[in-house]
Tab-separated table of C-alpha atoms and ligand atoms in Angstrom:
chain	number	residue	atom	x	y	z
O	1	UNK	CA	53.883	32.646	-14.060
O	2	UNK	CA	56.246	30.032	-15.227
O	3	UNK	CA	56.300	29.051	-18.854
O	4	UNK	CA	55.002	25.525	-18.253
O	5	UNK	CA	51.929	26.816	-16.410
O	6	UNK	CA	51.242	29.405	-19.055
O	7	UNK	CA	51.498	26.789	-21.743
O	8	UNK	CA	49.142	24.438	-19.915
O	9	UNK	CA	46.517	27.114	-19.500
O	10	UNK	CA	46.851	28.150	-23.112
O	11	UNK	CA	46.485	24.564	-24.260
O	12	UNK	CA	43.544	23.638	-22.116
O	13	UNK	CA	41.587	26.867	-21.836
O	14	UNK	CA	42.473	27.926	-25.371
O	15	UNK	CA	41.134	24.745	-26.881
O	16	UNK	CA	37.648	23.353	-27.176
O	17	UNK	CA	37.671	23.060	-23.403
O	18	UNK	CA	37.888	26.805	-22.962
O	19	UNK	CA	34.501	27.170	-21.344
O	20	UNK	CA	35.144	24.298	-18.964
O	21	UNK	CA	37.742	26.389	-17.122
O	22	UNK	CA	35.478	26.835	-14.156
O	23	UNK	CA	36.329	28.741	-11.066
O	24	UNK	CA	36.786	32.041	-12.863
O	25	UNK	CA	33.157	32.886	-13.442
O	26	UNK	CA	33.150	31.216	-16.842
O	27	UNK	CA	30.455	28.594	-17.299
O	28	UNK	CA	30.236	26.692	-20.498
O	29	UNK	CA	27.013	27.082	-22.425
O	30	UNK	CA	25.888	23.664	-23.641
O	31	UNK	CA	23.963	23.561	-26.876
O	32	UNK	CA	20.625	21.803	-27.035
O	33	UNK	CA	22.139	19.320	-29.502
O	34	UNK	CA	24.856	18.416	-27.023
O	35	UNK	CA	22.350	18.026	-24.203
O	36	UNK	CA	20.111	15.892	-26.414
O	37	UNK	CA	23.090	13.694	-27.227
O	38	UNK	CA	23.871	13.250	-23.524
O	39	UNK	CA	20.238	12.422	-22.848
O	40	UNK	CA	20.286	9.882	-25.666
O	41	UNK	CA	23.484	8.351	-24.320
O	42	UNK	CA	22.863	8.348	-20.556
O	43	UNK	CA	19.266	9.400	-19.960
O	44	UNK	CA	17.578	6.018	-19.800
O	45	UNK	CA	17.278	4.217	-16.490
O	46	UNK	CA	16.700	0.539	-16.011
O	47	UNK	CA	13.961	-0.390	-13.598
O	48	UNK	CA	16.633	-1.102	-10.989
O	49	UNK	CA	18.879	1.928	-11.549
O	50	UNK	CA	18.515	5.522	-10.530
O	51	UNK	CA	17.413	7.231	-7.336
O	52	UNK	CA	14.154	5.811	-6.015
O	53	UNK	CA	11.179	8.011	-6.886
O	54	UNK	CA	7.675	6.833	-7.667
O	55	UNK	CA	7.783	5.271	-11.152
O	56	UNK	CA	11.074	7.131	-11.879
O	57	UNK	CA	9.106	10.387	-11.986
O	58	UNK	CA	10.968	13.647	-11.612
O	59	UNK	CA	11.459	14.459	-7.941
O	60	UNK	CA	10.968	17.962	-6.642
O	61	UNK	CA	10.576	18.874	-2.990
O	62	UNK	CA	7.427	20.778	-3.847
O	63	UNK	CA	6.890	22.200	-0.354
O	64	UNK	CA	10.117	24.187	-0.670
O	65	UNK	CA	9.666	24.914	-4.389
O	66	UNK	CA	6.450	26.929	-4.629
O	67	UNK	CA	7.129	27.831	-8.279
O	68	UNK	CA	6.982	24.179	-9.341
O	69	UNK	CA	3.620	23.342	-10.919
O	70	UNK	CA	2.037	19.931	-11.576
O	71	UNK	CA	-1.274	18.345	-12.431
O	72	UNK	CA	-0.894	15.298	-10.202
O	73	UNK	CA	1.530	15.083	-7.290
O	74	UNK	CA	2.697	11.948	-5.515
O	75	UNK	CA	3.393	12.997	-1.923
O	76	UNK	CA	4.637	10.826	0.933
O	77	UNK	CA	3.328	11.168	4.496
O	78	UNK	CA	5.644	8.929	6.523
O	79	UNK	CA	3.645	9.070	9.743
O	80	UNK	CA	2.591	6.146	11.961
O	81	UNK	CA	2.145	7.324	15.540
O	82	UNK	CA	-1.661	7.349	15.419
O	83	UNK	CA	-1.957	3.565	15.072
O	84	UNK	CA	-3.685	1.223	17.496
O	85	UNK	CA	-1.672	-1.940	16.834
O	86	UNK	CA	1.545	-2.481	14.866
O	87	UNK	CA	3.587	0.632	13.952
O	88	UNK	CA	5.857	0.833	10.905
O	89	UNK	CA	3.891	2.598	8.165
O	90	UNK	CA	6.318	5.524	8.328
O	91	UNK	CA	8.430	3.330	6.047
O	92	UNK	CA	5.518	2.906	3.634
O	93	UNK	CA	6.353	5.727	1.198
O	94	UNK	CA	9.888	4.535	0.536
O	95	UNK	CA	8.743	0.903	0.225
O	96	UNK	CA	6.039	1.854	-2.283
O	97	UNK	CA	8.500	3.951	-4.282
O	98	UNK	CA	10.957	1.035	-4.404
O	99	UNK	CA	8.187	-1.352	-5.448
O	100	UNK	CA	7.108	1.019	-8.236
O	101	UNK	CA	10.509	0.694	-9.944
O	102	UNK	CA	9.175	-1.332	-12.882
O	103	UNK	CA	6.684	1.387	-13.724
O	104	UNK	CA	8.262	3.612	-16.344
O	105	UNK	CA	6.935	6.133	-18.820
O	106	UNK	CA	8.250	4.145	-21.789
O	107	UNK	CA	6.483	0.965	-20.670
O	108	UNK	CA	3.511	2.469	-18.889
O	109	UNK	CA	0.689	1.843	-21.353
O	110	UNK	CA	-2.326	0.528	-19.455
O	111	UNK	CA	-4.097	-1.907	-21.796
O	112	UNK	CA	-7.348	-1.922	-19.850
O	113	UNK	CA	-7.574	1.872	-19.956
O	114	UNK	CA	-6.109	2.224	-23.438
O	115	UNK	CA	-3.646	4.920	-22.430
O	116	UNK	CA	-0.322	5.597	-20.724
O	117	UNK	CA	-0.779	7.879	-17.697
O	118	UNK	CA	2.910	8.801	-17.822
O	119	UNK	CA	2.802	9.932	-21.494
O	120	UNK	CA	-0.316	12.034	-21.556
O	121	UNK	CA	-1.710	15.462	-20.776
O	122	UNK	CA	-0.929	15.407	-17.055
O	123	UNK	CA	2.336	16.596	-15.553
O	124	UNK	CA	2.977	14.123	-12.748
O	125	UNK	CA	5.701	14.723	-10.153
O	126	UNK	CA	7.028	12.912	-7.125
O	127	UNK	CA	6.875	15.752	-4.613
O	128	UNK	CA	8.843	13.888	-1.947
O	129	UNK	CA	7.701	13.559	1.646
O	130	UNK	CA	6.084	15.792	4.225
O	131	UNK	CA	8.604	15.750	7.108
O	132	UNK	CA	5.971	14.711	9.632
O	133	UNK	CA	7.050	14.931	13.276
O	134	UNK	CA	6.935	11.457	14.879
O	135	UNK	CA	6.834	12.621	18.496
O	136	UNK	CA	3.926	15.054	18.726
O	137	UNK	CA	0.710	14.093	16.955
O	138	UNK	CA	-0.860	17.533	17.366
O	139	UNK	CA	2.057	19.056	15.491
O	140	UNK	CA	1.929	16.198	12.963
O	141	UNK	CA	-1.736	16.875	12.228
O	142	UNK	CA	-1.025	20.572	11.772
O	143	UNK	CA	1.937	19.797	9.511
O	144	UNK	CA	-0.039	17.430	7.279
O	145	UNK	CA	-3.019	19.783	7.083
O	146	UNK	CA	-0.758	22.700	6.151
O	147	UNK	CA	1.159	20.662	3.567
O	148	UNK	CA	-1.972	19.325	1.843
O	149	UNK	CA	-3.437	22.829	1.749
O	150	UNK	CA	-0.307	24.276	0.167
O	151	UNK	CA	0.171	21.501	-2.375
O	152	UNK	CA	-3.518	21.222	-3.251
O	153	UNK	CA	-4.085	24.952	-3.717
O	154	UNK	CA	-1.282	25.445	-6.246
O	155	UNK	CA	-2.185	26.261	-9.865
O	156	UNK	CA	-2.210	23.226	-12.162
O	157	UNK	CA	-0.354	23.082	-15.482
O	158	UNK	CA	-3.246	21.818	-17.593
O	159	UNK	CA	-6.322	23.962	-18.285
O	160	UNK	CA	-8.343	20.781	-17.745
O	161	UNK	CA	-7.987	21.161	-13.992
O	162	UNK	CA	-9.012	23.896	-11.592
O	163	UNK	CA	-6.603	22.519	-8.993
O	164	UNK	CA	-3.974	19.777	-9.040
O	165	UNK	CA	-4.703	16.350	-7.579
O	166	UNK	CA	-2.666	14.758	-4.793
O	167	UNK	CA	-2.051	11.045	-4.294
O	168	UNK	CA	-0.623	10.415	-0.832
O	169	UNK	CA	1.594	7.471	0.050
O	170	UNK	CA	1.034	6.607	3.716
O	171	UNK	CA	1.703	6.513	6.453
O	172	UNK	CA	-1.130	5.415	8.707
O	173	UNK	CA	-4.738	6.054	7.796
O	174	UNK	CA	-5.158	9.109	10.023
O	175	UNK	CA	-3.671	11.210	7.198
O	176	UNK	CA	-7.078	11.096	5.477
O	177	UNK	CA	-8.344	13.725	7.937
O	178	UNK	CA	-5.868	16.465	6.944
O	179	UNK	CA	-6.308	15.481	3.273
O	180	UNK	CA	-10.092	15.916	3.543
O	181	UNK	CA	-9.650	19.241	5.340
O	182	UNK	CA	-7.633	20.547	2.394
O	183	UNK	CA	-10.150	19.212	-0.149
O	184	UNK	CA	-13.072	20.856	1.683
O	185	UNK	CA	-11.503	24.267	1.104
O	186	UNK	CA	-11.291	23.662	-2.650
O	187	UNK	CA	-14.361	21.564	-3.474
O	188	UNK	CA	-16.584	21.820	-0.402
O	189	UNK	CA	-17.647	18.574	1.312
O	190	UNK	CA	-16.715	15.491	-0.732
O	191	UNK	CA	-17.733	11.861	-0.943
O	192	UNK	CA	-15.291	9.144	0.129
O	193	UNK	CA	-14.675	5.726	-1.384
O	194	UNK	CA	-12.921	3.779	1.334
O	195	UNK	CA	-11.344	0.352	0.788
O	196	UNK	CA	-10.530	-1.197	4.156
O	197	UNK	CA	-11.078	-4.198	6.413
O	198	UNK	CA	-12.189	-1.743	9.098
O	199	UNK	CA	-14.835	0.945	9.471
O	200	UNK	CA	-12.592	3.840	10.583
O	201	UNK	CA	-15.744	5.768	11.517
O	202	UNK	CA	-15.371	4.883	15.171
O	203	UNK	CA	-16.222	7.457	17.794
O	204	UNK	CA	-13.012	8.100	19.757
O	205	UNK	CA	-14.738	6.689	22.860
O	206	UNK	CA	-14.738	3.303	21.120
O	207	UNK	CA	-11.072	3.188	22.121
O	208	UNK	CA	-11.855	3.193	25.842
O	209	UNK	CA	-9.174	4.283	28.247
O	210	UNK	CA	-8.982	6.028	31.560
O	211	UNK	CA	-6.179	7.990	29.903
O	212	UNK	CA	-8.102	9.244	26.889
O	213	UNK	CA	-7.329	12.839	25.967
O	214	UNK	CA	-8.185	15.389	23.349
O	215	UNK	CA	-5.182	14.174	21.395
O	216	UNK	CA	-6.114	10.470	21.488
O	217	UNK	CA	-9.268	11.353	19.529
O	218	UNK	CA	-7.103	11.684	16.408
O	219	UNK	CA	-6.149	8.158	15.380
O	220	UNK	CA	-6.218	5.794	12.425
O	221	UNK	CA	-9.634	4.360	13.327
O	222	UNK	CA	-11.515	7.569	14.092
O	223	UNK	CA	-10.470	9.956	11.322
O	224	UNK	CA	-13.641	9.502	9.259
O	225	UNK	CA	-15.770	10.128	12.375
O	226	UNK	CA	-13.764	13.314	12.943
O	227	UNK	CA	-14.133	14.245	9.256
O	228	UNK	CA	-17.903	13.911	9.585
O	229	UNK	CA	-17.905	16.039	12.729
O	230	UNK	CA	-15.914	18.728	10.911
O	231	UNK	CA	-18.402	18.778	8.014
O	232	UNK	CA	-15.894	17.491	5.490
O	233	UNK	CA	-18.181	14.722	4.146
O	234	UNK	CA	-21.148	15.387	1.918
O	235	UNK	CA	-23.692	13.344	3.887
O	236	UNK	CA	-23.243	15.404	7.007
O	237	UNK	CA	-23.827	18.660	5.203
O	238	UNK	CA	-26.691	17.928	2.807
O	239	UNK	CA	-30.459	17.776	3.170
O	240	UNK	CA	-30.756	16.115	-0.243
O	241	UNK	CA	-32.057	12.578	0.515
O	242	UNK	CA	-30.271	11.150	-2.533
O	243	UNK	CA	-27.009	12.207	-0.968
O	244	UNK	CA	-27.728	11.189	2.606
O	245	UNK	CA	-25.691	8.042	1.943
O	246	UNK	CA	-22.732	9.725	0.373
O	247	UNK	CA	-19.710	7.585	1.087
O	248	UNK	CA	-18.856	3.910	0.670
O	249	UNK	CA	-16.754	1.360	2.508
O	250	UNK	CA	-15.675	-1.681	0.523
O	251	UNK	CA	-13.963	-4.866	1.685
O	252	UNK	CA	-15.119	-4.759	5.308
O	253	UNK	CA	-14.651	-7.725	7.641
O	254	UNK	CA	-13.911	-6.122	10.989
O	255	UNK	CA	-15.094	-7.355	14.356
O	256	UNK	CA	-17.430	-4.913	16.096
O	257	UNK	CA	-17.501	-3.412	19.578
O	258	UNK	CA	-19.510	-4.988	22.383
O	259	UNK	CA	-22.300	-7.467	21.739
O	260	UNK	CA	-24.383	-5.926	18.955
O	261	UNK	CA	-24.380	-3.977	15.687
O	262	UNK	CA	-24.089	-0.527	17.250
O	263	UNK	CA	-20.921	0.217	15.273
O	264	UNK	CA	-22.859	-0.370	12.054
O	265	UNK	CA	-25.719	1.881	13.231
O	266	UNK	CA	-23.232	4.644	14.066
O	267	UNK	CA	-21.617	4.208	10.687
O	268	UNK	CA	-24.933	4.338	8.797
O	269	UNK	CA	-25.944	7.446	10.717
O	270	UNK	CA	-22.786	9.103	9.422
O	271	UNK	CA	-23.927	8.475	5.851
O	272	UNK	CA	-21.880	5.426	4.881
O	273	UNK	CA	-22.839	2.453	2.714
O	274	UNK	CA	-21.035	-0.762	3.615
O	275	UNK	CA	-19.855	-3.475	1.211
O	276	UNK	CA	-18.465	-6.501	3.049
O	277	UNK	CA	-15.466	-8.466	1.787
O	278	UNK	CA	-17.707	-11.562	1.449
O	279	UNK	CA	-20.028	-9.827	-1.006
O	280	UNK	CA	-17.536	-10.300	-3.812
O	281	UNK	CA	-18.342	-14.019	-3.692
O	282	UNK	CA	-22.033	-13.317	-4.282
O	283	UNK	CA	-21.986	-10.463	-6.786
O	284	UNK	CA	-18.460	-10.608	-8.215
O	285	UNK	CA	-16.187	-7.661	-8.793
O	286	UNK	CA	-18.605	-6.198	-11.342
O	287	UNK	CA	-21.382	-6.289	-8.742
O	288	UNK	CA	-19.143	-4.475	-6.270
O	289	UNK	CA	-18.372	-1.861	-8.920
O	290	UNK	CA	-22.087	-1.400	-9.573
O	291	UNK	CA	-22.852	-0.878	-5.877
O	292	UNK	CA	-20.099	1.724	-5.642
O	293	UNK	CA	-21.045	3.633	-8.787
O	294	UNK	CA	-24.758	3.597	-7.906
O	295	UNK	CA	-23.975	5.388	-4.655
O	296	UNK	CA	-21.230	7.780	-5.737
O	297	UNK	CA	-22.167	8.687	-9.329
O	298	UNK	CA	-19.779	10.385	-11.720
O	299	UNK	CA	-20.302	14.077	-10.941
O	300	UNK	CA	-19.580	14.735	-7.268
O	301	UNK	CA	-15.974	15.013	-6.096
O	302	UNK	CA	-14.709	11.784	-4.544
O	303	UNK	CA	-11.699	11.119	-2.312
O	304	UNK	CA	-10.419	7.569	-2.849
O	305	UNK	CA	-8.774	6.071	0.224
O	306	UNK	CA	-7.189	2.614	0.014
O	307	UNK	CA	-6.087	0.930	3.232
O	308	UNK	CA	-3.903	-1.906	1.978
O	309	UNK	CA	-5.360	-4.130	4.736
O	310	UNK	CA	-8.419	-4.471	2.494
O	311	UNK	CA	-6.309	-7.245	0.949
O	312	UNK	CA	-6.009	-10.606	2.631
O	313	UNK	CA	-2.843	-10.981	4.746
O	314	UNK	CA	-1.805	-13.665	2.242
O	315	UNK	CA	-1.432	-10.892	-0.334
O	316	UNK	CA	-0.504	-7.969	1.902
O	317	UNK	CA	1.103	-9.153	5.150
O	318	UNK	CA	3.044	-5.908	5.557
O	319	UNK	CA	0.407	-3.881	7.318
O	320	UNK	CA	-0.472	-2.773	10.831
O	321	UNK	CA	-3.862	-4.370	11.518
O	322	UNK	CA	-4.188	-7.463	9.293
O	323	UNK	CA	-7.544	-9.291	9.087
O	324	UNK	CA	-7.940	-12.732	7.479
O	325	UNK	CA	-10.555	-13.198	4.789
O	326	UNK	CA	-9.799	-10.231	2.550
O	327	UNK	CA	-9.801	-9.695	-1.189
O	328	UNK	CA	-7.074	-10.848	-3.513
O	329	UNK	CA	-4.869	-8.245	-5.157
O	330	UNK	CA	-6.492	-9.108	-8.487
O	331	UNK	CA	-9.980	-8.495	-7.102
O	332	UNK	CA	-9.011	-5.083	-5.718
O	333	UNK	CA	-7.349	-4.045	-8.981
O	334	UNK	CA	-10.366	-5.236	-10.945
O	335	UNK	CA	-12.707	-3.158	-8.781
O	336	UNK	CA	-10.432	-0.111	-9.102
O	337	UNK	CA	-10.465	-0.515	-12.894
O	338	UNK	CA	-14.250	-0.557	-12.840
O	339	UNK	CA	-14.638	2.767	-11.054
O	340	UNK	CA	-12.635	4.911	-13.462
O	341	UNK	CA	-15.719	7.045	-14.134
O	342	UNK	CA	-15.587	8.603	-10.658
O	343	UNK	CA	-14.649	12.258	-10.308
O	344	UNK	CA	-11.514	11.622	-8.236
O	345	UNK	CA	-10.132	14.791	-6.659
O	346	UNK	CA	-7.579	13.130	-4.400
O	347	UNK	CA	-6.462	9.720	-3.199
O	348	UNK	CA	-4.260	7.814	-0.814
O	349	UNK	CA	-2.848	4.365	-0.250
O	350	UNK	CA	-2.072	3.800	3.404
O	351	UNK	CA	-0.961	1.370	6.107
O	352	UNK	CA	1.899	-0.223	4.165
O	353	UNK	CA	4.292	-1.356	6.906
O	354	UNK	CA	7.134	-3.209	5.174
O	355	UNK	CA	8.696	-4.575	8.367
O	356	UNK	CA	5.979	-7.252	8.591
O	357	UNK	CA	6.566	-8.854	5.235
O	358	UNK	CA	9.290	-10.874	3.595
O	359	UNK	CA	11.535	-10.061	0.688
O	360	UNK	CA	8.825	-10.454	-1.933
O	361	UNK	CA	7.470	-6.901	-1.500
O	362	UNK	CA	3.884	-8.127	-2.022
O	363	UNK	CA	2.290	-5.364	0.030
O	364	UNK	CA	4.238	-2.483	-1.469
O	365	UNK	CA	3.892	-3.939	-4.979
O	366	UNK	CA	0.123	-3.996	-4.521
O	367	UNK	CA	0.186	-0.411	-3.261
O	368	UNK	CA	2.287	0.738	-6.233
O	369	UNK	CA	-0.166	-0.930	-8.613
O	370	UNK	CA	-3.066	0.770	-6.798
O	371	UNK	CA	-1.401	4.151	-7.422
O	372	UNK	CA	-0.902	3.259	-11.109
O	373	UNK	CA	-4.628	2.484	-11.448
O	374	UNK	CA	-5.510	5.742	-9.654
O	375	UNK	CA	-3.261	7.704	-12.028
O	376	UNK	CA	-4.745	5.925	-15.039
O	377	UNK	CA	-8.293	6.779	-13.971
O	378	UNK	CA	-7.487	10.435	-13.214
O	379	UNK	CA	-5.671	10.957	-16.509
O	380	UNK	CA	-8.252	9.043	-18.522
O	381	UNK	CA	-11.083	11.153	-17.153
O	382	UNK	CA	-9.178	14.243	-18.274
O	383	UNK	CA	-8.839	12.733	-21.747
O	384	UNK	CA	-12.608	12.289	-21.827
O	385	UNK	CA	-13.059	15.947	-20.986
O	386	UNK	CA	-10.758	16.822	-23.876
O	387	UNK	CA	-12.934	14.773	-26.189
O	388	UNK	CA	-10.278	12.117	-26.482
O	389	UNK	CA	-10.527	8.496	-25.508
O	390	UNK	CA	-7.914	5.900	-24.805
O	391	UNK	CA	-6.448	3.950	-27.688
O	392	UNK	CA	-8.593	0.916	-26.901
O	393	UNK	CA	-11.780	2.907	-27.118
O	394	UNK	CA	-10.748	5.331	-29.815
O	395	UNK	CA	-12.972	5.425	-32.859
O	396	UNK	CA	-10.702	7.633	-34.914
O	397	UNK	CA	-7.729	5.392	-34.288
O	398	UNK	CA	-5.826	8.042	-32.399
O	399	UNK	CA	-3.402	6.811	-29.828
O	400	UNK	CA	-3.562	7.669	-26.169
O	401	UNK	CA	-0.130	9.253	-26.291
O	402	UNK	CA	0.625	12.794	-25.405
O	403	UNK	CA	0.221	15.185	-28.308
O	404	UNK	CA	-0.142	18.357	-26.278
R	501	MN	MN1	-7.968	1.980	7.813
């Protein structure tokens, strides 16, 4: 070795940089103080900086990281080949993540709930997307069912939960079927609270075609009919008359098949209560909340499914089957805030198809806010079980911040 090289090595590797001489099996050990200083210096993201995850949450591809535990997982299901009209919801998860950018843990306090879901007892992760196959719906259904089973059966971090909760970013609405299959295995049959312009309890034959097949039965308008057939919904499995109407639609304004109310009769026979979009004008958002809570109660497990087309196309144009005459974003959020007492065991927001809206991101912004309200309700219920309340309702003056 020439003198100059020897000198250089001695100077660099013999100095404070000694452990940075990588490539020879030496890895510098960073002290916690140094790491804290780096975090202090570079660790804060602006709303518009950083890689896009939901609300800047830590991203882990949970399906390939079975050792990673969480209390609530955000999981994308970018699938849209079971739709009956406009495709495009496969781009929903990334649009919702982008629209959630102004949600951060340091400015995440929810004044109505009196707590910050991102600084509380729950470990919340963005688990990435299920890589759903777009060219074979039978495989896609198997993939989604398998993924929800694996993610939903994992041990939670908090002793408050028996299992973690999943919030799915759709994707078209058919993903509710695999989600309910996974929930059945953990909780038994569940109730559903379904916000939508449409019934989605249609018998597959209501999509008439000479070319109908076994596979065409699985679509984004029939998944709740299929769920009932598979015994995933409480009403179809109980003889208790108080639970014969176990699930609720809210925000309906769909046209019906044929020349009568047969679709409604079919729906009622499957155990659903219907709240039309127009009813908000008569009873207000608080009346809608009352109707929902009277049916669902606070004890039974509930799956909350929000089709963004429950909103009027003026507020959410970026969706596959828009129907005029829907709720405003404010009305939907107000109703969601009123139902925080439900025992939510899983949720989704679906049918966000960003290609059909302009640059304003209205649809995805609404969906991101819906997820924030879902998270707030799930975390707040856990606080209640710990004997804590949110800051707004606290009698002892304790804050809603994480002290665990
Ligand atoms: Mn739907």
